[in-house]
DNA sequence: ATCGCAACTGAACGCATGTTCAATATGCTA
DNA sequence: TAGCATATTGAACATGCGTTCAGTTGCGAT
């Protein structure tokens, strides 16, 4: 039996309980092929009968929720363990480059595409981090201040993950488990234009921004 | 029987053939609920038996391909009919605001999320338009030039659609058929930070861009 | 040693799906 | 009007799914 000291919500990473094996197989398969993989497929991958999955997790939905919790917790751990705060892309690429944590990235991306609570927590978390990180940059003088720091942090987060997600959807890797390679391809395609946009912007003058600010103050009646 | 003058690929918009009714119902349901809606559901919506759908389209996949062609063609028409060239967001919002064309937008967005050929054509098309539109802006002096105009156009397109897609996934509208409302919500949330980013950029100096350019010329060995 | 409880199996069930097919209705053509 | 091709139906089939459950194994406490 499982030690009473670690309950189901614990990060029993290095154990080989059937329950943990199922959870790991589910994270990997959900992350690689989406949430339509069958319970039987997961059971096969974990070397276990289908019935056992529902014995441990109640239902397929229960399994998904357990995976959600596990992935979110492990990513939080990973983020806190990083000595220096990093951008979301850097962190994900670092995680995707390590065999042990790569499936977590795949799962998180699939989750973002599917929506739901984990996706929201995920974005909230990264947006909060971005806000902090940006605030430090502004204080240090390396980042320009914004009229709405919170909105900017969220926008940059959604925009960054959205672009990554769509790019991976349009250019699916031949090997679906090589998320690091796929991410590197994305960064190679988008690195220059994004850095350029962040450095110089796009528009030559402030007229559009000023017009938008006027529009916000006095919107046209719909 | 269908007039011999318009074959299956034609834009027989205003006819009420069972085939056209099925196609319209499929576009609407696929766009609203994704591509897992059942053939039977579509048949019900079109007031038709399930068998007829496969008689006309061969398979569910055939129906999807017919919808893909139809939607892409209608969006192209819409774009050409617009007097002035517009940004992708403007065009989509305009289409989403008209009852007749709103389902097309929903379908296109679902298609982008699912990947596949239509998604690629769609992005290619909009990226090419963006490149043209940006080139005019550069010539007119309203847009700053880029080191790689093609890559920038593609980046801005992927980034824009990706952000929209992810935002709609995270904030699904109560009424899934009100795409225009959902888009307006998105623009309200992201309008200021995106305009600000496009106007002033994010970074206070060129150091990161210069570092990236050096990195591209002489990448570290992997 | 044995009792008891949890882990675990695998066959079975019910359901929804995409698809097939024989039968019928319909409308154009000769 | 007769005939034929096409449109259309709806029942049936095969498959894969999530889930249930009666039964078996294995282990820790008494």
Short mmCIF file of C-alpha atoms (C1' of nucleotides) in Angstrom, two decimals:
data_model
loop_
_atom_site.label_atom_id
_atom_site.label_comp_id
_atom_site.label_asym_id
_atom_site.label_seq_id
_atom_site.Cartn_x
_atom_site.Cartn_y
_atom_site.Cartn_z
CA UNK A 1 0.00 0.00 0.00
CA UNK A 2 1.00 3.58 -0.44
CA UNK A 3 2.73 5.15 2.49
CA UNK A 4 0.25 7.05 4.57
CA UNK A 5 2.63 10.01 4.58
CA UNK A 6 1.93 10.83 0.93
CA UNK A 7 -1.64 11.02 -0.20
CA UNK A 8 -3.00 11.17 -3.74
CA UNK A 9 -2.22 14.84 -4.17
CA UNK A 10 1.42 14.34 -3.31
CA UNK A 11 4.18 14.59 -5.83
CA UNK A 12 5.14 10.93 -5.56
CA UNK A 13 7.38 11.37 -8.53
CA UNK A 14 9.90 8.62 -8.14
CA UNK A 15 7.66 5.81 -7.04
CA UNK A 16 6.44 2.98 -9.18
CA UNK A 17 2.96 2.54 -7.79
CA UNK A 18 0.55 1.44 -10.44
CA UNK A 19 -1.31 4.62 -9.73
CA UNK A 20 1.75 6.72 -10.48
CA UNK A 21 2.56 4.71 -13.59
CA UNK A 22 -0.95 5.29 -14.87
CA UNK A 23 -0.72 8.98 -14.16
CA UNK A 24 2.62 9.27 -15.94
CA UNK A 25 1.40 7.33 -18.95
CA UNK A 26 -1.71 9.49 -19.08
CA UNK A 27 0.28 12.73 -18.97
CA UNK A 28 2.52 11.50 -21.74
CA UNK A 29 -0.28 10.24 -23.99
CA UNK A 30 -2.63 13.15 -23.35
CA UNK A 31 0.25 15.50 -24.07
CA UNK A 32 1.26 13.73 -27.25
CA UNK A 33 -2.11 12.90 -28.76
CA UNK A 34 -4.71 15.02 -27.03
CA UNK A 35 -7.44 14.15 -24.60
CA UNK A 36 -9.25 11.72 -26.87
CA UNK A 37 -6.80 8.89 -26.23
CA UNK A 38 -8.78 6.00 -24.84
CA UNK A 39 -8.60 4.64 -21.35
CA UNK A 40 -7.54 1.30 -22.85
CA UNK A 41 -4.57 2.89 -24.63
CA UNK A 42 -3.41 4.48 -21.40
CA UNK A 43 -3.91 1.20 -19.56
CA UNK A 44 -1.77 -0.63 -22.13
CA UNK A 45 0.99 1.98 -21.89
CA UNK A 46 1.00 1.68 -18.11
CA UNK A 47 0.92 -2.14 -18.22
CA UNK A 48 -2.36 -2.24 -16.36
CA UNK A 49 -5.95 -3.24 -16.96
CA UNK A 50 -8.55 -0.61 -17.93
CA UNK A 51 -10.55 -1.35 -14.83
CA UNK A 52 -7.74 -0.32 -12.55
CA UNK A 53 -7.67 3.19 -13.94
CA UNK A 54 -11.28 3.72 -12.97
CA UNK A 55 -10.68 2.02 -9.66
CA UNK A 56 -8.03 4.61 -8.82
CA UNK A 57 -9.40 7.72 -10.48
CA UNK A 58 -13.15 7.12 -10.57
CA UNK A 59 -13.55 8.12 -14.18
CA UNK A 60 -11.58 9.32 -17.16
CA UNK A 61 -12.47 12.86 -16.12
CA UNK A 62 -11.07 12.12 -12.67
CA UNK A 63 -7.85 10.95 -14.27
CA UNK A 64 -7.64 14.17 -16.25
CA UNK A 65 -8.14 16.25 -13.15
CA UNK A 66 -5.43 14.32 -11.33
CA UNK A 67 -3.12 14.94 -14.29
CA UNK A 68 -4.04 18.63 -14.28
CA UNK A 69 -3.15 18.98 -10.62
CA UNK A 70 0.06 17.03 -11.01
CA UNK A 71 1.27 18.95 -14.06
CA UNK A 72 0.47 22.34 -12.60
CA UNK A 73 2.27 21.47 -9.39
CA UNK A 74 5.35 20.13 -11.16
CA UNK A 75 5.60 23.21 -13.36
CA UNK A 76 5.31 25.44 -10.31
CA UNK A 77 8.10 23.47 -8.66
CA UNK A 78 10.22 23.79 -11.75
CA UNK A 79 9.67 27.51 -11.90
CA UNK A 80 10.55 28.04 -8.27
CA UNK A 81 13.64 25.90 -8.55
CA UNK A 82 15.00 28.08 -11.36
CA UNK A 83 17.56 30.40 -9.84
CA UNK A 84 16.84 33.33 -12.11
CA UNK A 85 13.36 34.28 -13.26
CA UNK A 86 12.97 33.51 -16.95
CA UNK A 87 10.48 34.29 -19.69
CA UNK A 88 7.74 31.76 -20.32
CA UNK A 89 9.32 30.59 -23.55
CA UNK A 90 12.68 30.08 -21.90
CA UNK A 91 11.16 28.10 -19.09
CA UNK A 92 9.09 25.89 -21.37
CA UNK A 93 12.02 25.24 -23.65
CA UNK A 94 14.19 24.31 -20.70
CA UNK A 95 11.54 21.92 -19.42
CA UNK A 96 10.92 20.47 -22.86
CA UNK A 97 14.63 19.78 -23.25
CA UNK A 98 14.74 17.42 -20.29
CA UNK A 99 13.26 13.99 -20.92
CA UNK A 100 11.75 13.80 -17.49
CA UNK A 101 9.81 17.03 -17.72
CA UNK A 102 9.13 17.17 -21.47
CA UNK A 103 5.75 15.40 -21.22
CA UNK A 104 4.59 18.07 -18.79
CA UNK A 105 5.09 20.71 -21.45
CA UNK A 106 3.19 18.69 -24.01
CA UNK A 107 0.35 18.22 -21.56
CA UNK A 108 0.24 21.90 -20.68
CA UNK A 109 0.09 22.90 -24.35
CA UNK A 110 -2.68 20.40 -25.08
CA UNK A 111 -4.49 21.75 -22.08
CA UNK A 112 -4.20 25.31 -23.32
CA UNK A 113 -5.66 24.25 -26.63
CA UNK A 114 -8.54 22.44 -24.99
CA UNK A 115 -9.36 25.18 -22.49
CA UNK A 116 -10.64 24.47 -19.02
CA UNK A 117 -9.46 25.24 -15.53
CA UNK A 118 -5.84 24.17 -15.85
CA UNK A 119 -5.45 26.38 -18.90
CA UNK A 120 -6.77 29.35 -16.96
CA UNK A 121 -4.59 28.69 -13.91
CA UNK A 122 -1.66 28.26 -16.20
CA UNK A 123 -2.15 31.57 -17.97
CA UNK A 124 -2.96 33.38 -14.74
CA UNK A 125 0.23 32.07 -13.22
CA UNK A 126 2.44 33.02 -16.11
CA UNK A 127 0.77 36.41 -16.51
CA UNK A 128 1.42 37.18 -12.84
CA UNK A 129 5.05 36.17 -13.27
CA UNK A 130 5.35 38.28 -16.39
CA UNK A 131 3.97 41.28 -14.55
CA UNK A 132 6.58 40.91 -11.85
CA UNK A 133 9.39 40.33 -14.30
CA UNK A 134 8.33 43.31 -16.41
CA UNK A 135 8.07 45.55 -13.36
CA UNK A 136 11.67 44.77 -12.52
CA UNK A 137 12.69 45.58 -16.08
CA UNK A 138 10.86 48.88 -15.93
CA UNK A 139 12.53 49.72 -12.65
CA UNK A 140 15.91 48.82 -14.12
CA UNK A 141 15.22 50.91 -17.18
CA UNK A 142 15.45 48.06 -19.68
CA UNK A 143 11.69 47.92 -20.38
CA UNK A 144 9.46 50.84 -21.27
CA UNK A 145 6.58 51.53 -18.88
CA UNK A 146 2.99 50.85 -19.92
CA UNK A 147 -0.30 52.63 -19.35
CA UNK A 148 -1.74 49.38 -17.96
CA UNK A 149 0.92 47.03 -16.66
CA UNK A 150 -1.48 44.26 -15.77
CA UNK A 151 -3.17 44.26 -19.16
CA UNK A 152 0.18 44.32 -20.92
CA UNK A 153 1.50 41.36 -18.94
CA UNK A 154 -1.61 39.37 -19.76
CA UNK A 155 -1.54 40.39 -23.39
CA UNK A 156 2.09 39.38 -23.81
CA UNK A 157 1.40 36.06 -22.11
CA UNK A 158 -1.66 35.20 -24.17
CA UNK A 159 0.00 36.43 -27.32
CA UNK A 160 3.16 34.43 -26.71
CA UNK A 161 1.43 31.17 -25.87
CA UNK A 162 -1.18 31.69 -28.58
CA UNK A 163 1.45 32.17 -31.23
CA UNK A 164 3.40 29.14 -30.04
CA UNK A 165 0.28 27.00 -29.96
CA UNK A 166 -0.92 28.02 -33.39
CA UNK A 167 2.53 27.61 -34.90
CA UNK A 168 2.81 24.10 -33.52
CA UNK A 169 -0.64 23.29 -34.83
CA UNK A 170 0.25 24.53 -38.29
CA UNK A 171 3.67 22.88 -38.29
CA UNK A 172 3.20 19.66 -36.36
CA UNK A 173 6.53 17.92 -35.67
CA UNK A 174 7.12 14.55 -37.30
CA UNK A 175 7.94 13.16 -33.88
CA UNK A 176 5.14 14.33 -31.58
CA UNK A 177 7.21 13.60 -28.49
CA UNK A 178 10.02 15.95 -29.54
CA UNK A 179 8.49 19.10 -28.17
CA UNK A 180 11.85 20.71 -27.61
CA UNK A 181 12.70 20.38 -31.30
CA UNK A 182 9.34 21.79 -32.28
CA UNK A 183 9.81 24.73 -29.94
CA UNK A 184 13.26 25.43 -31.29
CA UNK A 185 11.78 25.47 -34.80
CA UNK A 186 9.21 27.97 -33.62
CA UNK A 187 11.83 30.19 -32.01
CA UNK A 188 13.95 30.02 -35.15
CA UNK A 189 10.99 31.14 -37.28
CA UNK A 190 9.74 33.84 -34.96
CA UNK A 191 12.84 34.94 -33.06
CA UNK A 192 13.87 37.76 -35.32
CA UNK A 193 10.48 39.35 -36.01
CA UNK A 194 9.41 39.14 -32.38
CA UNK A 195 12.64 40.62 -31.08
CA UNK A 196 12.37 43.32 -33.70
CA UNK A 197 8.79 44.10 -32.71
CA UNK A 198 9.72 44.26 -29.04
CA UNK A 199 12.65 46.55 -29.83
CA UNK A 200 11.27 49.06 -32.28
CA UNK A 201 7.53 48.43 -32.41
CA UNK A 202 5.73 48.51 -35.71
CA UNK A 203 4.23 51.93 -36.20
CA UNK A 204 6.20 55.01 -37.09
CA UNK A 205 4.29 57.43 -34.86
CA UNK A 206 1.85 57.63 -31.95
CA UNK A 207 -1.22 58.62 -33.94
CA UNK A 208 -2.93 55.23 -33.72
CA UNK A 209 -2.30 54.92 -29.99
CA UNK A 210 -3.57 58.43 -29.37
CA UNK A 211 -6.65 57.70 -31.46
CA UNK A 212 -7.26 54.54 -29.45
CA UNK A 213 -6.95 56.42 -26.18
CA UNK A 214 -9.53 58.94 -27.36
CA UNK A 215 -11.78 56.09 -28.46
CA UNK A 216 -11.58 54.46 -25.04
CA UNK A 217 -12.52 57.69 -23.27
CA UNK A 218 -15.41 58.43 -25.62
CA UNK A 219 -16.50 55.27 -27.42
CA UNK A 220 -18.97 55.56 -30.30
CA UNK A 221 -22.47 54.39 -29.41
CA UNK A 222 -22.99 50.85 -30.76
CA UNK B 1 -31.76 17.90 -59.72
CA UNK B 2 -29.12 20.56 -59.43
CA UNK B 3 -28.68 22.80 -62.43
CA UNK B 4 -25.87 21.54 -64.59
CA UNK B 5 -24.45 25.06 -64.71
CA UNK B 6 -23.28 24.89 -61.08
CA UNK B 7 -21.34 21.90 -59.93
CA UNK B 8 -20.50 20.84 -56.41
CA UNK B 9 -17.65 23.31 -56.05
CA UNK B 10 -19.84 26.25 -56.93
CA UNK B 11 -20.89 28.86 -54.46
CA UNK B 12 -24.57 28.00 -54.68
CA UNK B 13 -25.21 30.23 -51.76
CA UNK B 14 -28.82 31.15 -52.15
CA UNK B 15 -30.24 27.80 -53.14
CA UNK B 16 -32.07 25.45 -50.91
CA UNK B 17 -30.87 22.15 -52.23
CA UNK B 18 -30.67 19.55 -49.53
CA UNK B 19 -26.98 19.39 -50.28
CA UNK B 20 -26.59 23.10 -49.62
CA UNK B 21 -28.72 22.93 -46.50
CA UNK B 22 -26.53 20.13 -45.18
CA UNK B 23 -23.38 22.09 -45.96
CA UNK B 24 -24.70 25.20 -44.24
CA UNK B 25 -25.80 23.27 -41.18
CA UNK B 26 -22.42 21.56 -41.04
CA UNK B 27 -20.52 24.85 -41.24
CA UNK B 28 -22.63 26.29 -38.47
CA UNK B 29 -22.39 23.27 -36.17
CA UNK B 30 -18.72 22.59 -36.83
CA UNK B 31 -18.02 26.26 -36.19
CA UNK B 32 -20.03 26.36 -33.00
CA UNK B 33 -19.14 23.03 -31.43
CA UNK B 34 -16.05 21.71 -33.17
CA UNK B 35 -15.55 18.84 -35.54
CA UNK B 36 -16.80 16.16 -33.20
CA UNK B 37 -20.46 16.94 -33.82
CA UNK B 38 -22.08 13.80 -35.11
CA UNK B 39 -23.41 13.23 -38.58
CA UNK B 40 -26.82 12.65 -37.04
CA UNK B 41 -26.81 16.04 -35.33
CA UNK B 42 -26.00 17.74 -38.61
CA UNK B 43 -28.68 15.70 -40.37
CA UNK B 44 -31.26 16.80 -37.80
CA UNK B 45 -30.27 20.44 -38.14
CA UNK B 46 -30.58 20.23 -41.89
CA UNK B 47 -33.89 18.36 -41.71
CA UNK B 48 -32.47 15.38 -43.49
CA UNK B 49 -31.62 11.75 -42.85
CA UNK B 50 -28.07 10.72 -41.89
CA UNK B 51 -27.80 8.53 -44.95
CA UNK B 52 -28.25 11.45 -47.30
CA UNK B 53 -25.19 13.20 -45.99
CA UNK B 54 -22.99 10.26 -46.91
CA UNK B 55 -24.80 9.91 -50.21
CA UNK B 56 -23.82 13.46 -51.12
CA UNK B 57 -20.41 13.77 -49.49
CA UNK B 58 -19.15 10.19 -49.36
CA UNK B 59 -18.05 10.38 -45.76
CA UNK B 60 -17.89 12.76 -42.84
CA UNK B 61 -14.38 13.64 -43.93
CA UNK B 62 -15.73 14.45 -47.38
CA UNK B 63 -18.27 16.77 -45.80
CA UNK B 64 -15.52 18.50 -43.88
CA UNK B 65 -13.48 19.00 -47.01
CA UNK B 66 -16.48 20.41 -48.82
CA UNK B 67 -17.01 22.82 -45.92
CA UNK B 68 -13.33 23.76 -45.97
CA UNK B 69 -13.47 24.64 -49.67
CA UNK B 70 -16.71 26.52 -49.27
CA UNK B 71 -15.56 28.58 -46.28
CA UNK B 72 -12.22 29.45 -47.79
CA UNK B 73 -13.87 30.55 -51.01
CA UNK B 74 -16.48 32.68 -49.24
CA UNK B 75 -13.87 34.38 -47.11
CA UNK B 76 -11.81 35.13 -50.19
CA UNK B 77 -14.88 36.63 -51.82
CA UNK B 78 -15.55 38.70 -48.76
CA UNK B 79 -12.02 39.98 -48.69
CA UNK B 80 -12.01 40.95 -52.33
CA UNK B 81 -15.36 42.66 -52.03
CA UNK B 82 -14.05 44.93 -49.27
CA UNK B 83 -13.26 48.26 -50.83
CA UNK B 84 -10.29 49.06 -48.64
CA UNK B 85 -7.79 46.46 -47.47
CA UNK B 86 -8.23 45.83 -43.77
CA UNK B 87 -6.33 44.06 -41.02
CA UNK B 88 -7.26 40.46 -40.30
CA UNK B 89 -9.00 41.38 -37.06
CA UNK B 90 -11.06 44.07 -38.74
CA UNK B 91 -12.11 41.71 -41.51
CA UNK B 92 -13.06 38.91 -39.16
CA UNK B 93 -15.00 41.23 -36.90
CA UNK B 94 -16.87 42.64 -39.87
CA UNK B 95 -17.73 39.14 -41.07
CA UNK B 96 -18.69 37.99 -37.60
CA UNK B 97 -21.04 40.94 -37.25
CA UNK B 98 -23.22 39.84 -40.16
CA UNK B 99 -25.52 36.94 -39.47
CA UNK B 100 -25.02 35.44 -42.88
CA UNK B 101 -21.24 35.26 -42.66
CA UNK B 102 -20.76 34.81 -38.92
CA UNK B 103 -20.73 30.99 -39.10
CA UNK B 104 -17.86 31.18 -41.56
CA UNK B 105 -15.74 32.93 -38.95
CA UNK B 106 -16.58 30.35 -36.34
CA UNK B 107 -15.69 27.57 -38.73
CA UNK B 108 -12.41 29.20 -39.69
CA UNK B 109 -11.41 29.62 -36.05
CA UNK B 110 -12.29 26.01 -35.22
CA UNK B 111 -10.28 24.99 -38.22
CA UNK B 112 -7.27 26.96 -37.06
CA UNK B 113 -7.49 25.25 -33.72
CA UNK B 114 -7.71 21.82 -35.29
CA UNK B 115 -4.94 22.34 -37.82
CA UNK B 116 -5.02 20.80 -41.27
CA UNK B 117 -4.92 22.13 -44.78
CA UNK B 118 -7.57 24.81 -44.48
CA UNK B 119 -5.78 26.27 -41.50
CA UNK B 120 -2.56 26.47 -43.45
CA UNK B 121 -4.20 28.02 -46.53
CA UNK B 122 -5.95 30.45 -44.28
CA UNK B 123 -2.78 31.62 -42.57
CA UNK B 124 -0.83 31.70 -45.81
CA UNK B 125 -3.51 33.85 -47.34
CA UNK B 126 -3.67 36.31 -44.50
CA UNK B 127 0.10 36.45 -44.14
CA UNK B 128 0.44 37.33 -47.82
CA UNK B 129 -2.17 40.04 -47.42
CA UNK B 130 -0.42 41.37 -44.35
CA UNK B 131 2.86 41.53 -46.21
CA UNK B 132 1.27 43.60 -48.92
CA UNK B 133 -0.53 45.86 -46.50
CA UNK B 134 2.62 46.37 -44.44
CA UNK B 135 4.69 47.13 -47.53
CA UNK B 136 2.28 49.93 -48.38
CA UNK B 137 2.58 51.26 -44.86
CA UNK B 138 6.35 51.20 -45.04
CA UNK B 139 6.26 53.03 -48.35
CA UNK B 140 3.89 55.60 -46.91
CA UNK B 141 6.10 56.03 -43.86
CA UNK B 142 3.50 54.94 -41.32
CA UNK B 143 5.16 51.57 -40.60
CA UNK B 144 8.81 50.99 -39.73
CA UNK B 145 10.74 48.74 -42.11
CA UNK B 146 11.85 45.27 -41.02
CA UNK B 147 14.95 43.20 -41.57
CA UNK B 148 12.74 40.38 -42.90
CA UNK B 149 9.41 41.59 -44.16
CA UNK B 150 8.08 38.14 -44.99
CA UNK B 151 8.91 36.72 -41.59
CA UNK B 152 7.41 39.74 -39.86
CA UNK B 153 4.16 39.46 -41.80
CA UNK B 154 3.87 35.81 -40.92
CA UNK B 155 4.77 36.43 -37.29
CA UNK B 156 2.19 39.15 -36.92
CA UNK B 157 -0.45 36.96 -38.53
CA UNK B 158 0.27 33.89 -36.41
CA UNK B 159 0.61 36.01 -33.32
CA UNK B 160 -2.66 37.82 -33.93
CA UNK B 161 -4.72 34.74 -34.67
CA UNK B 162 -3.01 32.74 -31.97
CA UNK B 163 -3.80 35.34 -29.34
CA UNK B 164 -7.41 35.60 -30.49
CA UNK B 165 -7.81 31.85 -30.50
CA UNK B 166 -6.32 31.35 -27.08
CA UNK B 167 -8.28 34.21 -25.59
CA UNK B 168 -11.54 32.77 -26.92
CA UNK B 169 -10.59 29.37 -25.55
CA UNK B 170 -9.88 30.83 -22.13
CA UNK B 171 -12.96 33.05 -22.13
CA UNK B 172 -15.60 31.08 -23.99
CA UNK B 173 -18.72 33.19 -24.68
CA UNK B 174 -21.95 32.15 -23.01
CA UNK B 175 -23.60 32.15 -26.41
CA UNK B 176 -21.27 30.19 -28.70
CA UNK B 177 -22.93 31.60 -31.80
CA UNK B 178 -22.15 35.20 -30.84
CA UNK B 179 -18.68 35.31 -32.25
CA UNK B 180 -18.85 39.03 -32.87
CA UNK B 181 -19.49 39.69 -29.19
CA UNK B 182 -16.65 37.41 -28.20
CA UNK B 183 -14.32 39.17 -30.59
CA UNK B 184 -15.32 42.56 -29.28
CA UNK B 185 -14.53 41.34 -25.78
CA UNK B 186 -11.12 40.25 -26.94
CA UNK B 187 -10.43 43.56 -28.64
CA UNK B 188 -11.52 45.41 -25.52
CA UNK B 189 -9.12 43.39 -23.37
CA UNK B 190 -6.18 43.49 -25.73
CA UNK B 191 -6.69 46.72 -27.69
CA UNK B 192 -4.66 49.00 -25.49
CA UNK B 193 -1.66 46.76 -24.79
CA UNK B 194 -1.36 45.66 -28.41
CA UNK B 195 -1.59 49.18 -29.77
CA UNK B 196 0.94 50.26 -27.20
CA UNK B 197 3.30 47.45 -28.16
CA UNK B 198 2.96 48.27 -31.83
CA UNK B 199 3.61 51.94 -31.12
CA UNK B 200 6.51 51.96 -28.71
CA UNK B 201 7.72 48.36 -28.55
CA UNK B 202 8.66 46.87 -25.21
CA UNK B 203 12.40 47.18 -24.77
CA UNK B 204 14.19 50.39 -23.96
CA UNK B 205 17.20 49.78 -26.21
CA UNK B 206 18.50 47.67 -29.08
CA UNK B 207 20.82 45.47 -27.09
CA UNK B 208 18.65 42.38 -27.24
CA UNK B 209 18.03 42.70 -30.96
CA UNK B 210 21.74 43.21 -31.61
CA UNK B 211 22.56 40.21 -29.48
CA UNK B 212 20.03 38.14 -31.40
CA UNK B 213 21.51 39.22 -34.72
CA UNK B 214 24.95 38.17 -33.56
CA UNK B 215 23.51 34.87 -32.38
CA UNK B 216 21.95 34.20 -35.75
CA UNK B 217 25.22 34.86 -37.57
CA UNK B 218 27.25 32.70 -35.18
CA UNK B 219 25.00 30.29 -33.31
CA UNK B 220 26.44 28.34 -30.41
CA UNK B 221 27.07 24.67 -31.19
CA UNK B 222 24.19 22.56 -29.83
"C1'" DA C 1 -2.31 -19.42 9.91
"C1'" DT C 2 -6.05 -16.73 8.64
"C1'" DC C 3 -8.76 -13.00 8.23
"C1'" DG C 4 -9.74 -8.76 5.81
"C1'" DC C 5 -9.09 -5.22 2.90
"C1'" DA C 6 -7.17 -3.06 -0.93
"C1'" DA C 7 -5.15 -3.79 -5.53
"C1'" DC C 8 -6.14 -5.69 -9.69
"C1'" DT C 9 -8.16 -8.32 -13.68
"C1'" DG C 10 -10.87 -8.96 -17.78
"C1'" DA C 11 -15.19 -9.98 -19.54
"C1'" DA C 12 -19.40 -7.77 -20.28
"C1'" DC C 13 -22.76 -3.86 -20.89
"C1'" DG C 14 -24.74 0.17 -22.91
"C1'" DC C 15 -24.16 3.76 -25.78
"C1'" DA C 16 -22.77 6.77 -29.55
"C1'" DT C 17 -20.55 6.90 -33.60
"C1'" DG C 18 -19.57 6.48 -38.92
"C1'" DT C 19 -21.07 3.85 -42.44
"C1'" DT C 20 -23.83 0.49 -45.45
"C1'" DC C 21 -27.72 -0.89 -47.89
"C1'" DA C 22 -32.11 -2.33 -49.58
"C1'" DA C 23 -36.28 0.02 -50.31
"C1'" DT C 24 -39.01 4.04 -51.66
"C1'" DA C 25 -40.13 8.63 -53.53
"C1'" DT C 26 -39.38 12.03 -57.00
"C1'" DG C 27 -38.79 14.35 -61.13
"C1'" DC C 28 -36.80 14.69 -65.65
"C1'" DT C 29 -36.60 12.55 -70.39
"C1'" DA C 30 -38.10 10.10 -74.19
"C1'" DT D 1 -47.42 7.83 -70.02
"C1'" DA D 2 -43.46 4.89 -69.14
"C1'" DG D 3 -39.05 4.47 -67.62
"C1'" DC D 4 -34.96 5.49 -65.55
"C1'" DA D 5 -31.64 7.92 -62.86
"C1'" DT D 6 -31.27 10.36 -58.93
"C1'" DA D 7 -32.61 11.94 -54.24
"C1'" DT D 8 -33.95 10.30 -49.97
"C1'" DT D 9 -35.10 7.33 -46.14
"C1'" DG D 10 -34.41 4.65 -41.98
"C1'" DA D 11 -33.20 0.41 -40.19
"C1'" DA D 12 -29.17 -2.27 -39.46
"C1'" DC D 13 -24.20 -3.15 -38.73
"C1'" DA D 14 -19.55 -2.82 -36.93
"C1'" DT D 15 -16.60 -0.51 -34.02
"C1'" DG D 16 -14.72 1.87 -30.27
"C1'" DC D 17 -15.71 4.11 -26.28
"C1'" DG D 18 -16.35 4.82 -20.94
"C1'" DT D 19 -17.88 2.30 -17.40
"C1'" DT D 20 -19.49 -1.68 -14.34
"C1'" DC D 21 -18.80 -5.64 -11.74
"C1'" DA D 22 -18.07 -10.21 -10.06
"C1'" DG D 23 -14.19 -12.49 -9.13
"C1'" DT D 24 -9.07 -13.22 -7.99
"C1'" DT D 25 -4.66 -12.04 -6.14
"C1'" DG D 26 -1.53 -10.40 -2.70
"C1'" DC D 27 -0.14 -8.45 1.45
"C1'" DG D 28 -0.27 -6.61 6.28
"C1'" DA D 29 -2.33 -7.05 10.84
"C1'" DT D 30 -4.21 -10.07 14.35
#
